Amino acid sequence: MSTGLPTTRAPLADALPSAAPPVMIEGSGLSKVYGLPERRGAQLLGGGREAVTAAGGTLAVHDVDFTVGRGELFVVMGLSGSGKSTLLRMVNRLVEPTSGTLRIDGAEVTGMDADALRELRNRRISMVFQHFALFPHRSVRENAAYGLRIRGVTAKERLARADAALHQVGLGNHGDARPHALSGGMRQRVGLARALATDADILLMDEPFSALDPLIKRNMQDLLLELQAEHRRTVVFVTHDLNEAMRIGSRIMVMKDGAVVQCGTGPEIVSAPADDYVSDFVSDVDRSRVLTASAVMRPALLTAHVGEAPADVLERLANAEATGVFIVDDDGLLLGAARDQDLADALRDGEPDLTGRVGDAYRTVRPDQPLADFLHLAGQGIVPVAVVDTAGRLLGVAPKAAILSALAQPRRISRAHA
Ligand SMILES: Nc1ncnc2c1ncn2[C@@H]1O[C@H](COP(=O)(O)OP(=O)(O)O)[C@@H](O)[C@H]1O
Ligand SMILES: [Mg+2]
């Protein structure tokens, strides 16, 4: 499917980092009632959980809106029973929504007839589960090729594609093995290979790594991120593990009792949890690894142009009660830093500008670097840690106080009314 060529995007979208990708999956007003006839369930939705429960049904998902961008790795997170699996299965209508609409690539899935739906499931969507069945008497290769059978691919091509997928997940040498010869982690890789072999551009993953040991789980997450960097599928990934969500998700939607309580990037959720339920999840997270320099960045207050006179810059330092200043050129490129003493020396020696006083007593980070990378540097030098882009332009600074503030998680005063 992927040509390997850069996709055509409007130049403007590249210029604006926040420009959202085109929508691939869009759910609106999605609800699911289990245990009641469809029409009865739909009638009771207006009365909410109480009405549904009173009638003997279960309101598993209630009025959920969400969109997933093309190429996004979208995570749905929540405690067991919060409706994650139900929501995921409504995407390809393995679970029929009681109400609401779902669109994929603009086409309304909720209105599709059986043929169109089969086509969608066979060609565009693959699923990976926590527990999935491998055929014990078939080879790993045949197991990985399984998803292609129903897609009308020739036997020869099936096995070739299965081999390619096994190679992608690091099982290239195990095609001839039987499943029982593999460890749990390797078997889970076969499940992933099975999904990848299909070339589907949408992956629905329901706690695929939840049963794995922590180390193997991490490896699988890394593998998924690597594959994702290469192929940019649209992934909806369900987990109850916020650390996992933070590691892999471009955005995270937190669900509770069938409803969405918060949706945002990992740093957004960690810095401002919407309620106590989200706070409880967030309390287990290592904030220094989730929050990045961009989350603590402030405008650089003390910068000087390299052509300025030392006396002027010293005056600014005096007024700001600061001891050092960043020096930039005409293009905003960060050249270095000067301390007050350097400027005073330049003034004494009659130097016209700062050219001779560009020092290297400063440290730089990229906006997407986690705080953990540079925590130890904060408050060390004459200037704050500098945040620079790939070209070396000064974007802002990461002051120690901003870092400390972001890392400090306020204790909750009372949960009495939760
Ligand atoms: N097939 C089903 N029939 C009846 N109730 C169900 C069914 N599947 C899930 N439920 C109920 O719906 C709610 C949400 O379940 P689920 O979507 O599996 O949540 P999660 O994946 O977050 O654990 C739970 O209360 C669960 O018991
Ligand atoms: Mg589930």
Coordinates of C-alpha atoms and ligand atoms in Angstrom, one line a residue:
M1 CA 0.0 0.0 0.0
S2 CA 2.7 2.5 1.1
T3 CA 4.8 3.6 -1.9
G4 CA 7.6 4.7 0.4
L5 CA 7.4 8.1 -1.3
P6 CA 6.6 11.2 0.8
T7 CA 2.9 11.7 0.9
T8 CA 1.6 14.8 -0.8
R9 CA 0.7 17.3 1.9
A10 CA -0.1 21.0 1.7
P11 CA 3.1 22.9 2.5
L12 CA 1.0 24.8 5.1
A13 CA 0.4 21.5 7.0
D14 CA 4.1 21.1 7.4
A15 CA 4.6 24.6 8.6
L16 CA 2.0 24.3 11.3
P17 CA 3.0 21.5 13.8
S18 CA -0.5 21.4 15.2
A19 CA -2.2 20.8 11.9
A20 CA -4.3 17.7 12.4
P21 CA -4.0 14.8 10.0
P22 CA -7.1 14.0 7.9
V23 CA -9.7 12.0 9.8
M24 CA -9.7 8.3 9.3
I25 CA -12.1 7.0 11.9
E26 CA -14.9 9.1 13.3
G27 CA -17.5 8.0 15.9
S28 CA -20.3 10.3 17.0
G29 CA -22.9 9.7 19.6
L30 CA -21.9 6.0 19.8
S31 CA -23.8 4.0 22.5
K32 CA -24.2 0.3 23.2
V33 CA -26.8 -1.4 25.4
Y34 CA -26.3 -5.1 26.0
G35 CA -29.0 -7.5 27.2
L36 CA -32.0 -5.8 25.8
P37 CA -33.7 -5.9 22.4
E38 CA -32.1 -3.3 20.1
R39 CA -35.1 -1.0 19.9
R40 CA -35.8 -1.2 23.6
G41 CA -32.2 -0.4 24.3
A42 CA -32.3 2.6 22.0
Q43 CA -35.5 3.9 23.5
L44 CA -34.0 3.8 27.0
L45 CA -30.7 5.6 26.1
G46 CA -32.3 9.0 26.9
G47 CA -32.8 7.8 30.5
G48 CA -29.2 7.0 30.8
R49 CA -27.6 4.3 32.9
E50 CA -30.3 4.1 35.5
A51 CA -33.1 3.5 32.9
V52 CA -31.0 0.9 31.1
T53 CA -30.0 -0.9 34.3
A54 CA -33.6 -0.8 35.7
A55 CA -34.8 -2.6 32.6
G56 CA -32.1 -5.3 33.1
G57 CA -29.7 -4.1 30.5
T58 CA -26.0 -2.9 30.6
L59 CA -25.0 0.5 29.2
A60 CA -21.5 -0.4 28.1
V61 CA -20.8 2.7 26.0
H62 CA -22.7 5.9 26.3
D63 CA -22.7 8.8 23.8
V64 CA -19.0 8.6 22.8
D65 CA -17.6 11.0 20.2
F66 CA -14.1 10.5 18.9
T67 CA -11.9 11.0 15.9
V68 CA -8.7 9.2 14.9
G69 CA -6.4 10.8 12.3
R70 CA -4.9 8.9 9.5
G71 CA -1.6 7.4 10.6
E72 CA -2.4 8.1 14.2
L73 CA -1.7 5.6 17.1
F74 CA -4.8 6.4 19.1
V75 CA -5.1 4.8 22.6
V76 CA -8.3 4.0 24.4
M77 CA -7.6 3.6 28.1
G78 CA -9.7 2.9 31.2
L79 CA -10.3 0.4 34.0
S80 CA -11.8 -3.0 33.2
G81 CA -15.4 -2.7 32.3
S82 CA -15.2 0.9 31.2
G83 CA -16.4 0.0 27.7
K84 CA -13.1 -0.1 25.8
S85 CA -13.5 -3.4 24.0
T86 CA -17.1 -2.6 23.1
L87 CA -16.1 0.7 21.6
L88 CA -13.3 -0.9 19.6
R89 CA -15.6 -3.6 18.3
M90 CA -18.1 -1.0 17.1
V91 CA -15.4 0.4 14.7
N92 CA -15.8 -2.7 12.5
R93 CA -19.3 -3.6 13.8
L94 CA -18.3 -6.8 15.5
V95 CA -20.5 -5.1 18.0
E96 CA -23.5 -3.4 16.5
P97 CA -24.0 0.1 17.9
T98 CA -27.3 0.7 19.6
S99 CA -27.1 4.3 18.4
G100 CA -24.7 6.7 16.8
T101 CA -22.7 6.7 13.6
L102 CA -19.3 5.5 12.7
R103 CA -17.4 6.6 9.6
I104 CA -14.2 5.3 8.1
D105 CA -12.5 7.4 5.5
G106 CA -15.8 9.3 5.1
A107 CA -17.9 6.2 4.5
E108 CA -20.6 5.4 7.0
V109 CA -19.9 2.0 8.4
T110 CA -23.0 2.0 10.4
G111 CA -25.0 2.1 7.2
M112 CA -23.1 -0.5 5.2
D113 CA -24.8 -3.6 3.9
A114 CA -23.3 -7.1 4.5
D115 CA -21.1 -7.0 1.4
A116 CA -19.6 -3.6 1.9
L117 CA -19.0 -4.5 5.5
R118 CA -17.2 -7.8 4.6
E119 CA -15.1 -5.9 2.1
L120 CA -14.2 -3.4 4.8
R121 CA -13.3 -6.0 7.3
N122 CA -11.3 -8.1 4.9
R123 CA -9.4 -5.4 3.1
R124 CA -8.9 -2.5 5.4
I125 CA -9.1 -3.6 9.0
S126 CA -7.0 -6.1 11.0
M127 CA -7.5 -7.0 14.7
V128 CA -5.1 -8.1 17.3
F129 CA -6.3 -9.5 20.6
Q130 CA -4.8 -10.3 24.0
H131 CA -5.6 -13.9 23.5
F132 CA -6.0 -15.1 20.0
A133 CA -5.9 -18.6 18.7
L134 CA -2.9 -20.1 16.9
F135 CA -3.5 -23.3 15.1
P136 CA -1.3 -25.8 16.9
H137 CA -0.7 -28.1 14.0
R138 CA 0.1 -25.5 11.5
S139 CA 3.5 -23.8 11.1
V140 CA 4.1 -20.3 12.4
R141 CA 4.2 -19.2 8.7
E142 CA 0.8 -20.7 8.0
N143 CA -0.5 -19.1 11.2
A144 CA 0.8 -15.7 10.1
A145 CA -0.8 -16.1 6.7
Y146 CA -4.2 -17.0 8.1
G147 CA -5.7 -13.6 7.7
L148 CA -5.0 -13.6 4.0
R149 CA -7.0 -16.7 3.3
I150 CA -10.3 -14.9 3.4
R151 CA -8.8 -12.0 1.4
G152 CA -8.5 -14.1 -1.8
V153 CA -4.7 -14.1 -2.0
T154 CA -3.0 -17.0 -3.8
A155 CA -1.3 -19.6 -1.6
K156 CA 2.2 -18.7 -2.8
E157 CA 1.7 -15.0 -2.2
R158 CA 0.1 -15.7 1.2
L159 CA 3.2 -17.4 2.4
A160 CA 5.6 -14.8 1.0
R161 CA 3.7 -12.1 2.7
A162 CA 3.6 -14.0 5.9
D163 CA 7.3 -14.5 5.8
A164 CA 7.8 -10.7 5.2
A165 CA 5.5 -10.0 8.2
L166 CA 7.3 -12.5 10.4
H167 CA 10.6 -10.8 9.4
Q168 CA 9.1 -7.5 10.5
V169 CA 8.3 -8.8 14.0
G170 CA 11.7 -10.5 14.4
L171 CA 10.5 -14.0 13.7
G172 CA 12.0 -14.4 10.3
N173 CA 13.8 -17.6 11.3
H174 CA 10.8 -19.3 12.9
G175 CA 8.4 -19.7 10.0
D176 CA 8.7 -23.5 10.0
A177 CA 8.3 -23.9 13.8
R178 CA 5.1 -24.9 15.5
P179 CA 3.4 -22.5 17.8
H180 CA 4.1 -24.6 20.9
A181 CA 7.9 -24.1 20.3
L182 CA 7.5 -20.4 20.8
S183 CA 7.5 -18.4 24.1
G184 CA 4.4 -16.3 25.0
G185 CA 6.0 -13.1 23.7
M186 CA 6.9 -14.8 20.4
R187 CA 3.4 -16.1 20.0
Q188 CA 2.0 -12.6 20.5
R189 CA 4.4 -11.5 17.7
V190 CA 2.8 -14.1 15.4
G191 CA -0.5 -12.4 16.2
L192 CA 1.0 -9.1 15.2
A193 CA 2.5 -10.6 12.1
R194 CA -0.9 -12.0 11.1
A195 CA -2.3 -8.5 11.3
L196 CA 0.6 -6.9 9.4
A197 CA 0.6 -9.5 6.6
T198 CA -2.8 -8.4 5.6
D199 CA -1.6 -4.9 4.6
A200 CA -4.7 -3.5 6.2
D201 CA -4.3 0.2 6.8
I202 CA -6.3 0.1 10.1
L203 CA -5.2 -2.0 13.1
L204 CA -7.6 -2.5 16.0
M205 CA -5.6 -3.8 19.0
D206 CA -7.4 -4.9 22.1
E207 CA -4.9 -5.2 25.0
P208 CA -2.5 -7.1 22.7
F209 CA 0.4 -6.9 25.2
S210 CA -1.4 -7.1 28.5
A211 CA -0.6 -10.7 29.2
L212 CA 3.1 -10.3 28.6
D213 CA 6.0 -9.9 31.0
P214 CA 7.1 -6.3 31.5
L215 CA 10.3 -6.6 29.6
I216 CA 8.7 -8.4 26.6
K217 CA 5.8 -6.0 26.8
R218 CA 8.3 -3.1 26.4
N219 CA 9.9 -4.8 23.4
M220 CA 6.6 -5.3 21.7
Q221 CA 5.7 -1.6 22.3
D222 CA 9.1 -0.6 20.8
L223 CA 8.4 -2.9 17.9
L224 CA 5.0 -1.4 17.3
L225 CA 6.5 2.1 17.4
E226 CA 9.2 1.1 14.9
L227 CA 6.6 -0.5 12.5
Q228 CA 4.4 2.5 12.9
A229 CA 7.3 4.9 12.1
E230 CA 7.7 3.0 8.8
H231 CA 4.2 2.2 7.8
R232 CA 2.0 4.8 9.5
R233 CA -1.1 2.7 9.8
T234 CA -4.1 4.0 11.6
V235 CA -4.1 2.2 15.0
V236 CA -6.7 2.1 17.7
F237 CA -5.0 0.5 20.7
V238 CA -6.9 -0.5 23.9
T239 CA -5.1 -0.8 27.2
H240 CA -5.7 -0.4 30.9
D241 CA -2.1 0.6 31.5
L242 CA -1.4 4.3 31.4
N243 CA 2.3 3.9 31.2
E244 CA 1.8 1.8 28.0
A245 CA -0.6 4.5 26.7
M246 CA 1.9 7.2 27.4
R247 CA 4.7 5.3 25.7
I248 CA 3.0 4.6 22.5
G249 CA -0.1 6.8 22.1
S250 CA -0.1 10.0 19.9
R251 CA -3.3 10.7 21.8
I252 CA -5.1 9.0 24.6
M253 CA -8.8 8.8 25.2
V254 CA -9.6 7.9 28.8
M255 CA -12.9 6.1 29.4
K256 CA -14.9 5.6 32.6
D257 CA -18.3 3.8 32.8
G258 CA -18.7 3.8 29.1
A259 CA -18.1 7.6 28.7
V260 CA -15.1 9.7 27.7
V261 CA -13.6 11.6 30.6
Q262 CA -10.6 13.0 28.8
C263 CA -8.9 12.9 25.5
G264 CA -5.5 14.4 24.7
T265 CA -1.8 13.8 24.4
G266 CA 0.1 12.1 27.2
P267 CA 1.7 15.3 28.4
E268 CA -1.7 17.1 28.3
I269 CA -3.3 14.4 30.4
V270 CA -0.5 14.2 32.9
S271 CA -0.2 18.0 33.4
A272 CA -4.0 18.5 33.7
P273 CA -6.0 15.3 34.6
A274 CA -9.7 16.0 34.2
D275 CA -10.8 14.4 37.4
D276 CA -9.9 12.1 40.3
Y277 CA -10.3 9.0 38.1
V278 CA -7.6 10.2 35.7
S279 CA -5.5 11.5 38.5
D280 CA -5.4 8.0 40.0
F281 CA -4.0 6.7 36.7
V282 CA -1.6 9.6 36.4
S283 CA -0.2 9.1 39.9
D284 CA 1.6 5.9 38.7
V285 CA 3.3 7.7 35.8
D286 CA 6.8 8.9 35.7
R287 CA 6.2 12.5 34.8
S288 CA 9.8 13.2 33.9
R289 CA 9.5 10.7 31.1
V290 CA 6.2 11.8 29.8
L291 CA 6.6 15.6 30.0
T292 CA 8.8 17.1 27.4
A293 CA 10.8 20.3 27.1
S294 CA 8.0 21.9 25.2
A295 CA 5.7 21.5 28.2
V296 CA 8.0 23.6 30.4
M297 CA 9.3 26.0 27.8
R298 CA 9.1 29.8 28.4
P299 CA 10.2 32.7 26.2
A300 CA 13.9 33.5 26.6
L301 CA 13.9 36.8 28.4
L302 CA 17.6 37.5 28.2
T303 CA 18.9 37.3 24.7
A304 CA 21.4 39.6 23.0
H305 CA 22.2 40.1 19.3
V306 CA 25.9 39.4 18.6
G307 CA 26.2 42.9 17.1
E308 CA 25.1 44.7 20.3
A309 CA 27.3 46.9 22.5
P310 CA 28.5 45.2 25.7
A311 CA 27.4 48.2 27.8
D312 CA 23.8 47.9 26.6
V313 CA 23.6 44.2 27.3
L314 CA 25.2 44.7 30.7
E315 CA 22.5 47.2 31.5
R316 CA 19.8 44.8 30.6
L317 CA 21.4 42.1 32.8
A318 CA 21.5 44.6 35.7
N319 CA 17.9 45.5 35.3
A320 CA 16.9 41.8 35.2
E321 CA 19.2 40.9 38.1
A322 CA 20.6 38.1 35.9
T323 CA 24.1 36.8 35.5
G324 CA 24.2 35.5 31.9
V325 CA 22.6 36.1 28.5
F326 CA 22.1 34.1 25.3
I327 CA 23.7 35.4 22.2
V328 CA 21.9 35.0 18.8
D329 CA 22.5 36.0 15.2
D330 CA 20.3 37.7 12.6
D331 CA 18.4 34.4 12.0
G332 CA 17.8 33.6 15.6
L333 CA 20.5 30.9 15.6
L334 CA 21.8 30.4 19.1
L335 CA 25.5 31.2 19.0
G336 CA 26.4 30.9 22.7
A337 CA 26.1 32.5 26.1
A338 CA 28.0 35.2 27.9
R339 CA 28.3 35.8 31.6
D340 CA 28.2 39.3 33.2
Q341 CA 31.9 39.2 33.8
D342 CA 32.6 38.5 30.1
L343 CA 30.5 41.5 29.2
A344 CA 32.3 43.7 31.7
D345 CA 35.7 42.6 30.3
A346 CA 34.5 43.4 26.8
L347 CA 33.4 46.9 28.0
R348 CA 36.7 47.5 29.7
D349 CA 38.6 46.4 26.6
G350 CA 36.6 48.7 24.4
E351 CA 35.1 45.9 22.3
P352 CA 32.4 47.2 19.9
D353 CA 30.2 44.1 20.0
L354 CA 29.9 40.6 21.5
T355 CA 31.7 38.7 18.8
G356 CA 34.7 37.9 21.1
R357 CA 32.6 36.9 24.1
V358 CA 30.4 34.1 22.7
G359 CA 30.9 31.4 25.4
D360 CA 29.8 27.8 25.6
A361 CA 28.6 27.7 29.2
Y362 CA 25.1 26.6 28.3
R363 CA 23.2 23.4 27.4
T364 CA 20.5 22.8 24.7
V365 CA 17.6 20.4 24.4
R366 CA 15.0 19.7 21.7
P367 CA 11.4 20.5 22.4
D368 CA 10.4 16.8 22.3
Q369 CA 13.1 15.6 24.8
P370 CA 11.6 14.3 28.0
L371 CA 12.5 16.2 31.2
A372 CA 14.3 13.1 32.5
D373 CA 17.0 13.8 29.8
F374 CA 18.0 17.2 31.2
L375 CA 16.6 17.5 34.7
H376 CA 20.1 17.3 36.2
L377 CA 21.2 20.3 34.1
A378 CA 18.5 22.6 35.4
G379 CA 19.7 25.5 37.5
Q380 CA 23.4 24.7 36.9
G381 CA 24.6 27.3 34.5
I382 CA 24.5 31.1 34.1
V383 CA 21.5 30.8 31.8
P384 CA 18.6 28.3 31.8
V385 CA 18.7 25.2 29.6
A386 CA 18.0 26.4 26.0
V387 CA 15.3 24.8 23.9
V388 CA 16.4 24.8 20.2
D389 CA 15.0 23.4 17.0
T390 CA 16.8 21.2 14.6
A391 CA 18.3 24.2 12.8
G392 CA 19.8 25.4 16.1
R393 CA 17.4 28.4 16.5
L394 CA 16.6 29.4 20.1
L395 CA 12.9 28.6 20.7
G396 CA 12.8 29.3 24.4
V397 CA 14.2 28.2 27.7
A398 CA 13.4 25.6 30.3
P399 CA 13.8 27.3 33.6
K400 CA 14.4 25.2 36.7
A401 CA 11.2 26.5 38.4
A402 CA 9.1 25.5 35.4
I403 CA 10.6 22.0 35.4
L404 CA 10.0 21.6 39.2
S405 CA 6.5 22.9 38.9
A406 CA 5.7 20.4 36.1
L407 CA 7.1 17.5 38.0
A408 CA 5.4 18.3 41.3
Q409 CA 2.1 16.6 41.4
P410 CA -0.2 18.4 43.8
R411 CA -1.6 16.1 46.5
R412 CA -5.4 15.9 46.4
I413 CA -6.9 17.5 49.4
S414 CA -10.0 15.5 49.6
R415 CA -11.7 12.8 47.7
A416 CA -14.8 12.8 50.0
H417 CA -17.1 14.0 47.3
A418 CA -15.6 11.9 44.5
Ligands
LIG1 N1 -21.5 -9.4 25.3 C1 -21.8 -8.8 26.4 N2 -23.0 -8.9 26.9 C2 -23.4 -8.3 28.0 N3 -22.6 -7.4 28.7 C3 -21.4 -7.1 28.1 C4 -20.9 -7.8 27.0 N4 -19.7 -7.4 26.7 C5 -19.4 -6.5 27.6 N5 -20.4 -6.3 28.5 C6 -20.4 -5.4 29.7 O1 -20.2 -4.1 29.1 C7 -19.4 -3.3 30.0 C8 -18.2 -2.9 29.2 O2 -17.4 -4.0 28.9 P1 -16.2 -4.0 27.9 O3 -16.5 -3.2 26.7 O4 -15.7 -5.4 27.8 O5 -15.1 -3.1 28.8 P2 -13.5 -3.1 28.9 O6 -13.0 -3.6 27.6 O7 -13.2 -1.7 29.2 O8 -13.2 -4.0 30.0 C9 -19.1 -4.2 31.2 O9 -20.0 -3.9 32.2 C10 -19.3 -5.6 30.6 O10 -19.7 -6.5 31.7
MG2 MG -11.7 -5.3 27.2

